[in-house]
Short mmCIF file of C-alpha atoms and ligand atoms in Angstrom, two decimals:
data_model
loop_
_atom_site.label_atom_id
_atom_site.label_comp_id
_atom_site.label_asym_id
_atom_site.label_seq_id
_atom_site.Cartn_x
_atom_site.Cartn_y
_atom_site.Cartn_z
CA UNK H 15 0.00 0.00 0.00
CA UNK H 16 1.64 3.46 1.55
CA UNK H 17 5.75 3.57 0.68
CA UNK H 18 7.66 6.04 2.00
CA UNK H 19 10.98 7.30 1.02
CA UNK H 20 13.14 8.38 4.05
CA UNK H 21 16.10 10.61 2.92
CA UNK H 22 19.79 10.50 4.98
CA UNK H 23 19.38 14.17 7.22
CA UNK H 24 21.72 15.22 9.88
CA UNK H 25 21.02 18.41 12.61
CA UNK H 26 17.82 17.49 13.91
CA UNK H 27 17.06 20.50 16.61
CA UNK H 28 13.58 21.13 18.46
CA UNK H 29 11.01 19.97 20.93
CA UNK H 30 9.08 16.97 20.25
CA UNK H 31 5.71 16.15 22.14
CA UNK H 32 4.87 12.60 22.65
CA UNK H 33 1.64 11.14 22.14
CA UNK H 34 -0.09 9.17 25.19
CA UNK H 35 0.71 5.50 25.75
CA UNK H 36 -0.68 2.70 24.20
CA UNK H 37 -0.91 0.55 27.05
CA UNK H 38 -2.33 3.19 30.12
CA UNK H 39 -4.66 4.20 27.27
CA UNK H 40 -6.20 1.01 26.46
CA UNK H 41 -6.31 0.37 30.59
CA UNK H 42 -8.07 3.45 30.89
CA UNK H 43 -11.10 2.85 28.48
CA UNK H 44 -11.20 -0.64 30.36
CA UNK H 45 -11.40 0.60 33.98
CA UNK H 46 -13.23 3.63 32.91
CA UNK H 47 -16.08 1.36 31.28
CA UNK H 48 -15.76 -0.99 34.16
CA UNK H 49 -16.07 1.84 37.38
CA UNK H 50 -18.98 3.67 38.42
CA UNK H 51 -18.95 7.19 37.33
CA UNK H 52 -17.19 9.00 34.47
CA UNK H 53 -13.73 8.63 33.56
CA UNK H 54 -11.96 11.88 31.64
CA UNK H 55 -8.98 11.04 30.18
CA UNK H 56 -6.26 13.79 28.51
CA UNK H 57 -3.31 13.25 25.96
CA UNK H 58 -5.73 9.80 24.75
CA UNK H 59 -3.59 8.07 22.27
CA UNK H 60 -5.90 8.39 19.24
CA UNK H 61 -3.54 5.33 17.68
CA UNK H 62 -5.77 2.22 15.93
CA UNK H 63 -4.80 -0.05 18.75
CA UNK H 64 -6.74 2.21 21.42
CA UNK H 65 -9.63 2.44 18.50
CA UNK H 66 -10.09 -0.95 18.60
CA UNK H 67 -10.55 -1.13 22.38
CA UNK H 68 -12.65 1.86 22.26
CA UNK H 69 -15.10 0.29 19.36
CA UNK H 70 -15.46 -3.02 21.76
CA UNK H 71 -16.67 -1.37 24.98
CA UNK H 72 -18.77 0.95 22.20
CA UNK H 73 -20.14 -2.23 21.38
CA UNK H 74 -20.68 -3.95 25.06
CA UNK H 75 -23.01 -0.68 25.56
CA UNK H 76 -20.49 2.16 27.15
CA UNK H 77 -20.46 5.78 26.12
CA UNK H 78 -17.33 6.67 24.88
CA UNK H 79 -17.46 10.60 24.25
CA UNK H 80 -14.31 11.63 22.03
CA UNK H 81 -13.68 15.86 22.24
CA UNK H 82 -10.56 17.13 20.61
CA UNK H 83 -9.21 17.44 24.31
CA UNK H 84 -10.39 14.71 25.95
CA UNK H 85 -12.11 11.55 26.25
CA UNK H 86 -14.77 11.21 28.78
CA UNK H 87 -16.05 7.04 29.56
CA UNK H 88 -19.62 7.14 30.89
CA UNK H 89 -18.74 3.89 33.19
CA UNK H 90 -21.83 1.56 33.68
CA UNK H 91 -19.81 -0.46 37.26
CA UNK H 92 -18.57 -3.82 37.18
CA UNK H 93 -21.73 -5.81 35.68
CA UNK H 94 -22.96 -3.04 33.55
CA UNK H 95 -21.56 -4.50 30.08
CA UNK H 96 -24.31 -5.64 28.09
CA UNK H 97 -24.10 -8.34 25.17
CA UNK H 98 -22.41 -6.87 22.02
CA UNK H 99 -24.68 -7.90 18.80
CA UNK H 100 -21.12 -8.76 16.86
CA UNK H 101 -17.69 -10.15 16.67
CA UNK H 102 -15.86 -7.64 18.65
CA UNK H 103 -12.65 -6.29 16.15
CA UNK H 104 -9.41 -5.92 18.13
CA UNK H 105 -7.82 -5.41 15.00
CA UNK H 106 -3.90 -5.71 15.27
CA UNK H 107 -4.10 -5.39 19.04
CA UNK H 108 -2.83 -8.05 21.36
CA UNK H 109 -3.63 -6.03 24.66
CA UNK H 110 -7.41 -5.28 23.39
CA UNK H 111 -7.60 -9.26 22.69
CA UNK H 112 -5.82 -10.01 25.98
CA UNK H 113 -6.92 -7.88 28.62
CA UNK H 114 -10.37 -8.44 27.57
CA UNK H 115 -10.27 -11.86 27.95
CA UNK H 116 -10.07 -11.88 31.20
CA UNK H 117 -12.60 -8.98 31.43
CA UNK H 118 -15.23 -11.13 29.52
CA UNK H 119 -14.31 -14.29 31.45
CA UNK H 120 -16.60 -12.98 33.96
CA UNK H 121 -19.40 -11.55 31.94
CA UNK H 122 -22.92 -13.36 31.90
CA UNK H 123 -22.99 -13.52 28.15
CA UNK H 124 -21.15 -14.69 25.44
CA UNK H 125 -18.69 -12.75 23.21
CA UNK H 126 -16.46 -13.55 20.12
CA UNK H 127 -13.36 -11.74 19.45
CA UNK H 128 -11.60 -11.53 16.11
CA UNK H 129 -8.91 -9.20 14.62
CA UNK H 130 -6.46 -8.69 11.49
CA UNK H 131 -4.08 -11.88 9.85
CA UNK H 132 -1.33 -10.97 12.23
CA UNK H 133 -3.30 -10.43 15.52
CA UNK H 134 -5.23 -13.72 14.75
CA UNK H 135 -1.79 -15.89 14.47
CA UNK H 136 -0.82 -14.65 17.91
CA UNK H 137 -0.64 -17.29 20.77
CA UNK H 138 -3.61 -17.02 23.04
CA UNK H 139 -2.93 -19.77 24.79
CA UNK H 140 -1.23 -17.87 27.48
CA UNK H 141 -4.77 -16.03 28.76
CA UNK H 142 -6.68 -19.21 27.65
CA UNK H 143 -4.76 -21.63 30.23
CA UNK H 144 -4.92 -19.27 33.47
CA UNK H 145 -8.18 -18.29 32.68
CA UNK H 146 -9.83 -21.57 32.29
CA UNK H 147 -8.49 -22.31 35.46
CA UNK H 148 -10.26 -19.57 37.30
CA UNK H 149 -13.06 -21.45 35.98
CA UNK H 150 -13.87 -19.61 32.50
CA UNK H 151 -15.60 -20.86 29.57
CA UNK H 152 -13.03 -19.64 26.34
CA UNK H 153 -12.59 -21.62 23.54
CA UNK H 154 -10.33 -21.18 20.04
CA UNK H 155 -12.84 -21.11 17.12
CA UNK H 156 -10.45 -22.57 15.21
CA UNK H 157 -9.02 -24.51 17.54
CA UNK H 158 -5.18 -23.12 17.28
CA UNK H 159 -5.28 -21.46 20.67
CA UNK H 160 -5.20 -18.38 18.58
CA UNK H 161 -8.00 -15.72 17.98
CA UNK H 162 -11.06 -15.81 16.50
CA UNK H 163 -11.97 -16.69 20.63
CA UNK H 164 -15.69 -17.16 21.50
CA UNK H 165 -16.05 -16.39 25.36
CA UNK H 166 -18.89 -17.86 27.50
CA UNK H 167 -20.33 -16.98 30.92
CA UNK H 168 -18.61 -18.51 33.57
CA UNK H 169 -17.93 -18.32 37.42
CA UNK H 170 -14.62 -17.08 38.31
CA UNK H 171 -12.60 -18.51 41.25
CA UNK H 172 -9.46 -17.27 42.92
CA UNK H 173 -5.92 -18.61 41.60
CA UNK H 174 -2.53 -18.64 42.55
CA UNK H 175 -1.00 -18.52 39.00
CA UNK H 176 3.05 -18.57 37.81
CA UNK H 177 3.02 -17.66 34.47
CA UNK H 178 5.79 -19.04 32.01
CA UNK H 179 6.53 -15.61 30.81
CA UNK H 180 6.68 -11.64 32.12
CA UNK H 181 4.09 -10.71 30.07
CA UNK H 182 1.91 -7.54 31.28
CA UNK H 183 -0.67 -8.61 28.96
CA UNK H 184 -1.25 -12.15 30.50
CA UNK H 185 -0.93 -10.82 34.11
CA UNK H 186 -3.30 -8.32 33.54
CA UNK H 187 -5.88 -10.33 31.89
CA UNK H 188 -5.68 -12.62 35.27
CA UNK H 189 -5.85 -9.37 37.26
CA UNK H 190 -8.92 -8.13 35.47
CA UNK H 191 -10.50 -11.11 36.21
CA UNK H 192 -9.69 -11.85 39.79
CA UNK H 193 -11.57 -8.67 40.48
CA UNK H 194 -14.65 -11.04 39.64
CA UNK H 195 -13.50 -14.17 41.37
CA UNK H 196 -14.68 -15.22 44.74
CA UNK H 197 -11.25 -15.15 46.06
CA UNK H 198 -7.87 -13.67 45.87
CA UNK H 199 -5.80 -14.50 43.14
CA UNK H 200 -2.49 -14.10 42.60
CA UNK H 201 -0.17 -14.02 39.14
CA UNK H 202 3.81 -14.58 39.72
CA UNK H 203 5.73 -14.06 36.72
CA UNK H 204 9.71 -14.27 36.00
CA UNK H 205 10.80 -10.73 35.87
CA UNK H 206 8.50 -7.76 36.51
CA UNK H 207 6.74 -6.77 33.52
CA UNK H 208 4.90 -3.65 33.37
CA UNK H 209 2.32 -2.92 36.29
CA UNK H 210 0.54 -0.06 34.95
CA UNK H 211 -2.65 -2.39 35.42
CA UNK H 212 -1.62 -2.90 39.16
CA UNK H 213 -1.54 1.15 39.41
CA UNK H 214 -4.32 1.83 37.53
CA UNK H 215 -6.19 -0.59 39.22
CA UNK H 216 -5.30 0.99 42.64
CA UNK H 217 -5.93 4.70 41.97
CA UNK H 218 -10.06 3.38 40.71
CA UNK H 219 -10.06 1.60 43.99
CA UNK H 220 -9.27 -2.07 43.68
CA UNK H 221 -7.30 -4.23 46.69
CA UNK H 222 -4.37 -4.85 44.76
CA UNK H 223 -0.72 -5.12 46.08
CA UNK H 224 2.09 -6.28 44.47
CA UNK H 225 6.26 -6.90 45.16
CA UNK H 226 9.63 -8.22 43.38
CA UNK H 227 10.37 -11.39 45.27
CA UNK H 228 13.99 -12.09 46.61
CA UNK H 229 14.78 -14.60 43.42
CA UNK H 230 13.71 -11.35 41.31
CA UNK H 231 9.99 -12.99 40.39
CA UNK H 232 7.20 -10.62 40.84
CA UNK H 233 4.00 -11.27 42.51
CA UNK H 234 0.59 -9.24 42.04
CA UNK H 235 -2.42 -9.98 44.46
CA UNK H 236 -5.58 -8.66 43.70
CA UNK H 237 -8.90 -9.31 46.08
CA UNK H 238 -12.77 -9.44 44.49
CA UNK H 239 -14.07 -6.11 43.90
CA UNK H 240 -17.42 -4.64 44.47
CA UNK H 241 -17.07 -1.25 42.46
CA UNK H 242 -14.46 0.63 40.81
CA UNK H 243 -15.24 4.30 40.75
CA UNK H 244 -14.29 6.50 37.40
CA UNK H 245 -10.91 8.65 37.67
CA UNK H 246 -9.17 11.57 36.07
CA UNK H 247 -6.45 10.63 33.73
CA UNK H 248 -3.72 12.07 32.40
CA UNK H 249 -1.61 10.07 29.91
CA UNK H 250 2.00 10.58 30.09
CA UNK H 251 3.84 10.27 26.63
CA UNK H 252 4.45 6.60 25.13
CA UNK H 253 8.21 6.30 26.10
CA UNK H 254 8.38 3.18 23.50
CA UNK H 255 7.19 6.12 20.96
CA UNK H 256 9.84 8.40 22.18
CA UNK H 257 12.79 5.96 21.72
CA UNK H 258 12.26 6.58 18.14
CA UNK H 259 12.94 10.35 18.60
CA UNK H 260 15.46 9.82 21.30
CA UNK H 261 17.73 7.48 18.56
CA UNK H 262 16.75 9.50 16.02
CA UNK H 263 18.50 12.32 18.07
CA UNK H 264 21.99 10.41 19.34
CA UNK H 265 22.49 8.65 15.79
CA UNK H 266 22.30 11.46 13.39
CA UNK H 267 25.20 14.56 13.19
CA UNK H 268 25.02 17.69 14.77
CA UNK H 269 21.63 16.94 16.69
CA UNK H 270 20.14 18.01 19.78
CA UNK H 271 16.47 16.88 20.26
CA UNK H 272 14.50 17.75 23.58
CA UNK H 273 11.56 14.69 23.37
CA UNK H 274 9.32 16.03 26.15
CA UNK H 275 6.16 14.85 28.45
CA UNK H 276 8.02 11.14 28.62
CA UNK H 277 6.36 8.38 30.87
CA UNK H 278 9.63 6.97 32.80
CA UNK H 279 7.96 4.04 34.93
CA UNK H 280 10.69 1.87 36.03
CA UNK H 281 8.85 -1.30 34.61
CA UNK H 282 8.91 0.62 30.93
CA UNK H 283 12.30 2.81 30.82
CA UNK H 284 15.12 -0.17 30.30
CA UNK H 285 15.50 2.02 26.98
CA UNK H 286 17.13 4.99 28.87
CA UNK H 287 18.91 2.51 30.56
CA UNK H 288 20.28 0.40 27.12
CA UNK H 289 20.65 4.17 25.96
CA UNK H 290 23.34 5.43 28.77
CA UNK H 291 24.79 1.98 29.17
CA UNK H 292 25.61 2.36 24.84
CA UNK H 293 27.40 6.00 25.86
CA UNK H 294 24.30 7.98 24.97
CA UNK H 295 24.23 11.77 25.87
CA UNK H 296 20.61 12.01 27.47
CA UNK H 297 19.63 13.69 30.25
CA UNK H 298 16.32 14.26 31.96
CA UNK H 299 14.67 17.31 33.15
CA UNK H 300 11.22 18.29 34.58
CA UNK H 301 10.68 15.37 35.92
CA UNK H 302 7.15 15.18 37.65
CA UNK H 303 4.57 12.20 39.13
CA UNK H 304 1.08 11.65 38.10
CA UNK H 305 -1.67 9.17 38.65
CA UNK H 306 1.66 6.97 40.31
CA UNK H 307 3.24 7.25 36.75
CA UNK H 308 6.48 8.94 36.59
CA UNK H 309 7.25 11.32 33.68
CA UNK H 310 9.81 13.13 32.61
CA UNK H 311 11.42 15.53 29.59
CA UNK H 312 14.63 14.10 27.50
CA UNK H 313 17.28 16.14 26.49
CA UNK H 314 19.72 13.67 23.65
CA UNK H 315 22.16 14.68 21.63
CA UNK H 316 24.16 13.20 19.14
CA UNK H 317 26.65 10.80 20.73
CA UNK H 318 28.98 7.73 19.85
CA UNK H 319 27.49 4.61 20.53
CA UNK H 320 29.26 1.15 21.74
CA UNK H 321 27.87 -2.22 22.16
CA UNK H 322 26.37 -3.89 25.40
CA UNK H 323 24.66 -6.88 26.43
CA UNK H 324 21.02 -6.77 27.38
CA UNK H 325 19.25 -9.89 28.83
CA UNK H 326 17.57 -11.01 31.83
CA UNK H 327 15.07 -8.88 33.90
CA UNK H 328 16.00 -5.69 31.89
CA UNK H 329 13.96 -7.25 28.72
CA UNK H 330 10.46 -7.06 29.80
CA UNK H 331 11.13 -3.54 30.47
CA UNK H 332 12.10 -2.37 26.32
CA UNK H 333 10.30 -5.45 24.63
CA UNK H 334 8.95 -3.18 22.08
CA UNK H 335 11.96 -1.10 21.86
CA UNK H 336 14.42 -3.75 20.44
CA UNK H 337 14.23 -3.32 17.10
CA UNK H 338 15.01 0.29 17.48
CA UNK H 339 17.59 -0.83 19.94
CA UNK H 340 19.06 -3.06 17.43
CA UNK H 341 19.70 -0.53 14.64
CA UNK H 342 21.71 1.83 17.44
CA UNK H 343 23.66 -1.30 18.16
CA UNK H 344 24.38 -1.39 13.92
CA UNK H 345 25.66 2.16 14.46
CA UNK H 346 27.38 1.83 17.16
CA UNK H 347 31.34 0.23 18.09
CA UNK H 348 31.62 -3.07 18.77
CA UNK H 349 28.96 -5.93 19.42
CA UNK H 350 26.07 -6.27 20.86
CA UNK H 351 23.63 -8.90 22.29
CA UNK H 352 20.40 -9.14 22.93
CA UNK H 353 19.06 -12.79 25.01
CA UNK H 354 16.34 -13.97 26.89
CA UNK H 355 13.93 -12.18 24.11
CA UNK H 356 12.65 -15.04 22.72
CA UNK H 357 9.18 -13.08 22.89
CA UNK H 358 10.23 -11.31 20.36
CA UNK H 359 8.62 -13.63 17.77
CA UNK H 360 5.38 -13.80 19.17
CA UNK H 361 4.63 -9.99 18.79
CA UNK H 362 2.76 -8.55 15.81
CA UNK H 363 5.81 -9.87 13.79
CA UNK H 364 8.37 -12.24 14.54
CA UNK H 365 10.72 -9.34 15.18
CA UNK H 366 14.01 -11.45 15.42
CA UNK H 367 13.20 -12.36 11.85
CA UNK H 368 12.01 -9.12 10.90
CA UNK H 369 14.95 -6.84 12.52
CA UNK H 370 17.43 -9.06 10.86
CA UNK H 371 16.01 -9.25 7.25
CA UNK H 372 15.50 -5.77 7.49
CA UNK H 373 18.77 -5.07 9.31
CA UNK H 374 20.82 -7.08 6.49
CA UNK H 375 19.36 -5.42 3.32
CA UNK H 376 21.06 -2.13 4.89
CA UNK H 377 24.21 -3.82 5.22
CA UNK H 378 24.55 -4.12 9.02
CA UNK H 379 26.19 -7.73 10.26
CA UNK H 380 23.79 -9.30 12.76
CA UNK H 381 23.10 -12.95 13.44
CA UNK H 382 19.63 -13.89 14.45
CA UNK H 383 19.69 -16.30 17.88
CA UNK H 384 16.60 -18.47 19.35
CA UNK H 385 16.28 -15.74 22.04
CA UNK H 386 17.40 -12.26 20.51
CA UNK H 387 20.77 -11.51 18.14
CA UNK H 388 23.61 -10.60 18.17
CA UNK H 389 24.96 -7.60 16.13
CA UNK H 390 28.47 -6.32 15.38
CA UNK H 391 28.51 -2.60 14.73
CA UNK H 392 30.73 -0.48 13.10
CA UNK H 393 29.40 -1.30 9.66
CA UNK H 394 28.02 2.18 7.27
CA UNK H 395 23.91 1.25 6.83
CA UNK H 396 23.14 1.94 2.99
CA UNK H 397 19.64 3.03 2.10
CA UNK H 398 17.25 -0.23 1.19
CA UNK H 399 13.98 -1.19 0.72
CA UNK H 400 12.40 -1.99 4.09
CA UNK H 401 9.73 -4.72 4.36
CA UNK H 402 8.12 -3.66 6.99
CA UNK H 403 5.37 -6.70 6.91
CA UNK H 404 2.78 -4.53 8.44
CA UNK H 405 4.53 -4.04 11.64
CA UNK H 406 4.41 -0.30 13.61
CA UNK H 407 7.70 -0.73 14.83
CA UNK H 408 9.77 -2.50 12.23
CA UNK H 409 8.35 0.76 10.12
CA UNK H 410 9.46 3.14 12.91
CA UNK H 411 12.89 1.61 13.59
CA UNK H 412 13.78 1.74 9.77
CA UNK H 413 12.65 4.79 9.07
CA UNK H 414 14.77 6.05 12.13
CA UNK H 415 17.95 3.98 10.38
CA UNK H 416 17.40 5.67 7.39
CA UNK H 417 18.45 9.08 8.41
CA UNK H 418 22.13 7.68 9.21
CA UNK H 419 22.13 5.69 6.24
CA UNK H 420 24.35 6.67 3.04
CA UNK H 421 21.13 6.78 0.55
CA UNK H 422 17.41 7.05 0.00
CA UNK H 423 15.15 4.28 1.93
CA UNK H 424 12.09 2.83 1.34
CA UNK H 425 9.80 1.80 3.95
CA UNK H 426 6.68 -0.89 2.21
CA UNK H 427 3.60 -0.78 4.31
CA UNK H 428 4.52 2.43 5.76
CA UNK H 429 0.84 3.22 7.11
CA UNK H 430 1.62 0.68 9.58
CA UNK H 431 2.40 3.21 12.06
CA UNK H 432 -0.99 4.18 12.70
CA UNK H 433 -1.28 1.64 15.12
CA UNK H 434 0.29 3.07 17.75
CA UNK H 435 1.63 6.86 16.52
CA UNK H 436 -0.28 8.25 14.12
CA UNK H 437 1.88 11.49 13.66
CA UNK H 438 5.17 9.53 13.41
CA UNK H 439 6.59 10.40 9.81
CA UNK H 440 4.76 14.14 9.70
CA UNK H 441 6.61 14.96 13.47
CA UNK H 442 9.52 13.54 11.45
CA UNK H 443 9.38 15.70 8.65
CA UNK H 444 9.08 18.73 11.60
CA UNK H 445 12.56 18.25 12.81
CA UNK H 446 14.36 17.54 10.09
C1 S3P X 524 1.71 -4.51 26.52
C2 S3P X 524 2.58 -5.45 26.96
C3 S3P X 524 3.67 -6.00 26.14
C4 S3P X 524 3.97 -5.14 24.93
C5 S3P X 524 2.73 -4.66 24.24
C6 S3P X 524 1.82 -3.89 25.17
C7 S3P X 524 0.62 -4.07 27.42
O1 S3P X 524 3.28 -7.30 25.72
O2 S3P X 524 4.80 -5.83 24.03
O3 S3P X 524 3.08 -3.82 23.15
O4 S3P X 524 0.03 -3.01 27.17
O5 S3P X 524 0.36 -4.77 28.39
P1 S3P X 524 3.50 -8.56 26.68
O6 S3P X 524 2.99 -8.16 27.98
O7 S3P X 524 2.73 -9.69 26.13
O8 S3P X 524 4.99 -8.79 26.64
#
C-alpha cells in the first residue's frame, strides 16, 4: 500500500511532544467502562490499537465521548456491560484481545473476538490456560489457541498462577478477572513486567498489592471487587514512541532533540537505561509524578554509541523497543547482544526475523539467535527497501535507520504506524 521514502538528514534540533501510551490508554477505556462514574482522560492516544478497544466497549453498551481534548467514559460499574450484537474487532491489538479476555471471562454472556491476519496468528494460549483455570468458559474457534476466541459466561474462582513468561498482557488479563473471582488470586511471573494495570487498578479503587520477590519474580495480588469508581487521567507520553525520537536524536550529526512529556515508569524505561549503558548523551529534566506514573522531559544529543549486552530482567522492560535498539547497536562500536527475548517472535511480527532481514538489506552484520541476536557494529547502513510486513515498529525503527544511512530508503507498508503513533513520519518531517 503506503511507501515512503526516508532521505539520509543530519542536525535534527527542536522539541518533540509525545503522544499518550498505548498501554495506560487502552487500561483506561477498560477501567473507565468498568467503574462507576465518568472517567476523563487527557493526551488519549488516538492510535488504531486504542480504536479498537474503544469500538469493543462501544459495542458492550459504554459511552465513549471523544472531544478534541479529551475523552470522557460514561462507566456503567462492574456488571454493567451488556451483550455486544457482533464479533468484537481488536484489529492488530494483542492487549485489546488479551486484557479483555479476562474482562469477559466474567461476563454473563457470550462474546467472540476476532482481529487482522497478524493479531489472529498470535498465541492465546497464554490467557486461555490461566483463565480456564479460574473457571472460565473460552474456547479457540479454530481450535489453534489463537484468535477468532468465543467467550462464555462462567464463574470465576481465585488462583494462585506462575506464568511461564513476564508478560503484562497475561498478568493483567488474570488481574482483570480476579476482580470477579470469589477469592484472591495471585499471578507470579519471571521478571516484573509492566504494572501499569496494578496502578491503575489501585488509583479506581481495587485491593491490589504487588512486590519483586527475593529470586527477582514478581508477585501481584488482587482481592474481588465490588465497584471501581471513574478517575481523572492524564496520559504521560508513550516512552516506546519516544525511543524513536530519542535514537533519532543520538544517531544522526550535529543533533540536539529535547523529546518532552516522557512516561519513565521503572517497569517501561530499560531504553534509557540500554541508551546510557551504549554511551548515549541524554539527560532528563522536569521530571514530575502523576496518577503513580512517573514522567519526565529528554534532552539527547548526538553521541557515539558502543555495544552492550542486554538480557535477563532488563527485557520485559524495552520489549517493544528492540528493534530500534538493534539498529543503534548497527551504528554503534563493537557488538552487541540481545538474550532472553525469545518473545520477540510472538509480537505482531516475529521481530528477530524481521529486525534481521531488514537489518541485512542495509548492510549491518547481525546474526539472528533463538532468544534475541547478536549484532556487530561499526558497519556504514546503505539506504534499502524496508519490508516492513505490516509491523508499527519494524516501520518506525527503519525509518529512524534511514536518516544515518548513506542513501534514499524505502519503507513498504509504511501506514503501519498508525497503530500506535499516528503522527510519526509528519513529526519527522518537523525536525528535520
Ligand atoms: C503490553 C505489553 C507487552 C507489549 C505490548 C503492550 C501491554 O506485551 O509488548 O506492546 O500493554 O500490556 P506482553 O505483555 O505480552 O509482553
Amino acid at each position: 500500500m503506503s511507501d515512503r521514502i526516508i532521505c539520509p538528514c543530519k542536525g535534527l534540533h527542536g522539541e518533540i511532544m509525545i503522544p499518550g501510551d498505548k498501554s495506560i490508554s487502552h487500561r483506561s477505556i477498560m477501567l473507565g467502562a468498568l467503574a462507576l462514574g465518568t472517567t476523563e482522560i487527557t493526551n488519549f492516544l488516538e492510535g488504531a490499537d486504542c480504536l479498537s478497544t474503544i469500538g469493543c466497549f462501544q459495542s458492550m453498551g459504554i459511552q465513549i465521548d471523544r472531544t478534541p481534548e479529551k475523552i470522557i467514559v460514561h462507566g456503567k460499574g462492574m456488571h454493567g456491560l451488556s451483550a455486544p450484537k457482533d464479533i468484537l474487532n481488536v484489529g492488530n491489538s494483542g492487549t485489546t484481545t488479551r486484557l479483555m479476555s479476562g474482562i469477559l471471562s466474567a461476563q454473563d454472556f457470550t462474546s467472540v473476538m476476532s482481529g487482522d491476519a497478524s493479531l489472529n496468528s498470535r498465541p492465546m494460549g497464554r490467557v486461555i490456560t490461566p483463565l480456564t483455570q479460574m473457571g472460565a468458559h473460552i474456547t479457540s474457534v479454530n481450535g489453534d489457541l489463537c484468535a477468532p476466541l468465543k467467550i462464555e459466561p462462567g464463574m470465576l474462582h481465585g488462583i494462585d498462577y506462575t506464568s511461564p513468561v513476564a508478560s503484562a498482557q497475561v498478568k493483567s488479563a488474570i488481574l482483570l478477572a480476579g476482580l470477579y473471582a470469589d477469592g484472591e488470586t495471585s499471578v507470579t511471573e519471571p521478571a516484573l513486567s509492566r504494572n501499569h494495570t496494578e496502578l491503575m487498578l489501585k488509583s479506581f479503587g481495587a485491593d491490589i498489592t504487588s512486590t519483586v520477590n527475593p529470586d527477582g519474580t514478581a508477585t501481584a495480588h488482587v482481592k474481588p471487587c465490588q465497584e471501581l469508581y471513574g478517575q481523572s487521567i492524564c496520559v504521560p507520553g508513550d516512552i516506546s514512541s519516544a525511543a524513536y525520537f530519542i535514537a533519532a536524536g543520538l544517531l544522526t550529526l550535529d543533533s540536539e532533540l529535547l523529546v518532552k512529556n516522557v512516561g519513565i515508569n521503572k517497569t517501561r524505561a530499560g531504553f534509557l537505561e540500554v541508551c546510557r549503558n551504549m554511551g548515549a548523551d541524554i539527560t532528563l529534566v522536569n521530571e514530575s509524578l502523576e496518577g503513580g506514573e512517573p514522567r519526565a522531559d529528554i534532552l539527547v544529543r548526538t553521541s557515539k554509541l558502543h555495544g552492550t549486552t542486554i538480557e535477563g530482567a532488563l527485557i520485559p522492560t524495552l520489549i517493544d523497543e528492540i528493534p530500534m535498539i538493534a539498529v543503534m547497536a548497527a551504528c554503534a562500536e563493537g557488538t552487541t547482544i540481545i538474550k532472553d527475548a525469545a518473545e520477540l517472535k510472538v509480537k505482531e511480527t516475529n521481530r528477530i526475523d524481521t529486525t534481521t532481514e531488514a537489518l541485512r538489506s542495509m548492510g549491518a552484520d547481525i546474526t539472528p539467535t533463538d532468544d534475541g541476536m547478536i549484532i556487530q557494529g561499526g558497519h556504514a547502513l546503505h539506504g534499502a527497501k524496508i519490508n516492513s510486513y505490516l509491523d508499527h515498529r519494524i516501520a518506525m525503527a527503519f525509518a529512524i535507520a534511514a536518516l544515518s544511512a548513506d542513501g534514499d530508503t524505502i519503507i513498504h507498508d509504511s501506514q503501519c504506524v498508525d497503530v500506535s503513533y499516528p503522527e510519526f513520519f509528519e513529526i519527522l518531517d518537523g525536525c528535520r
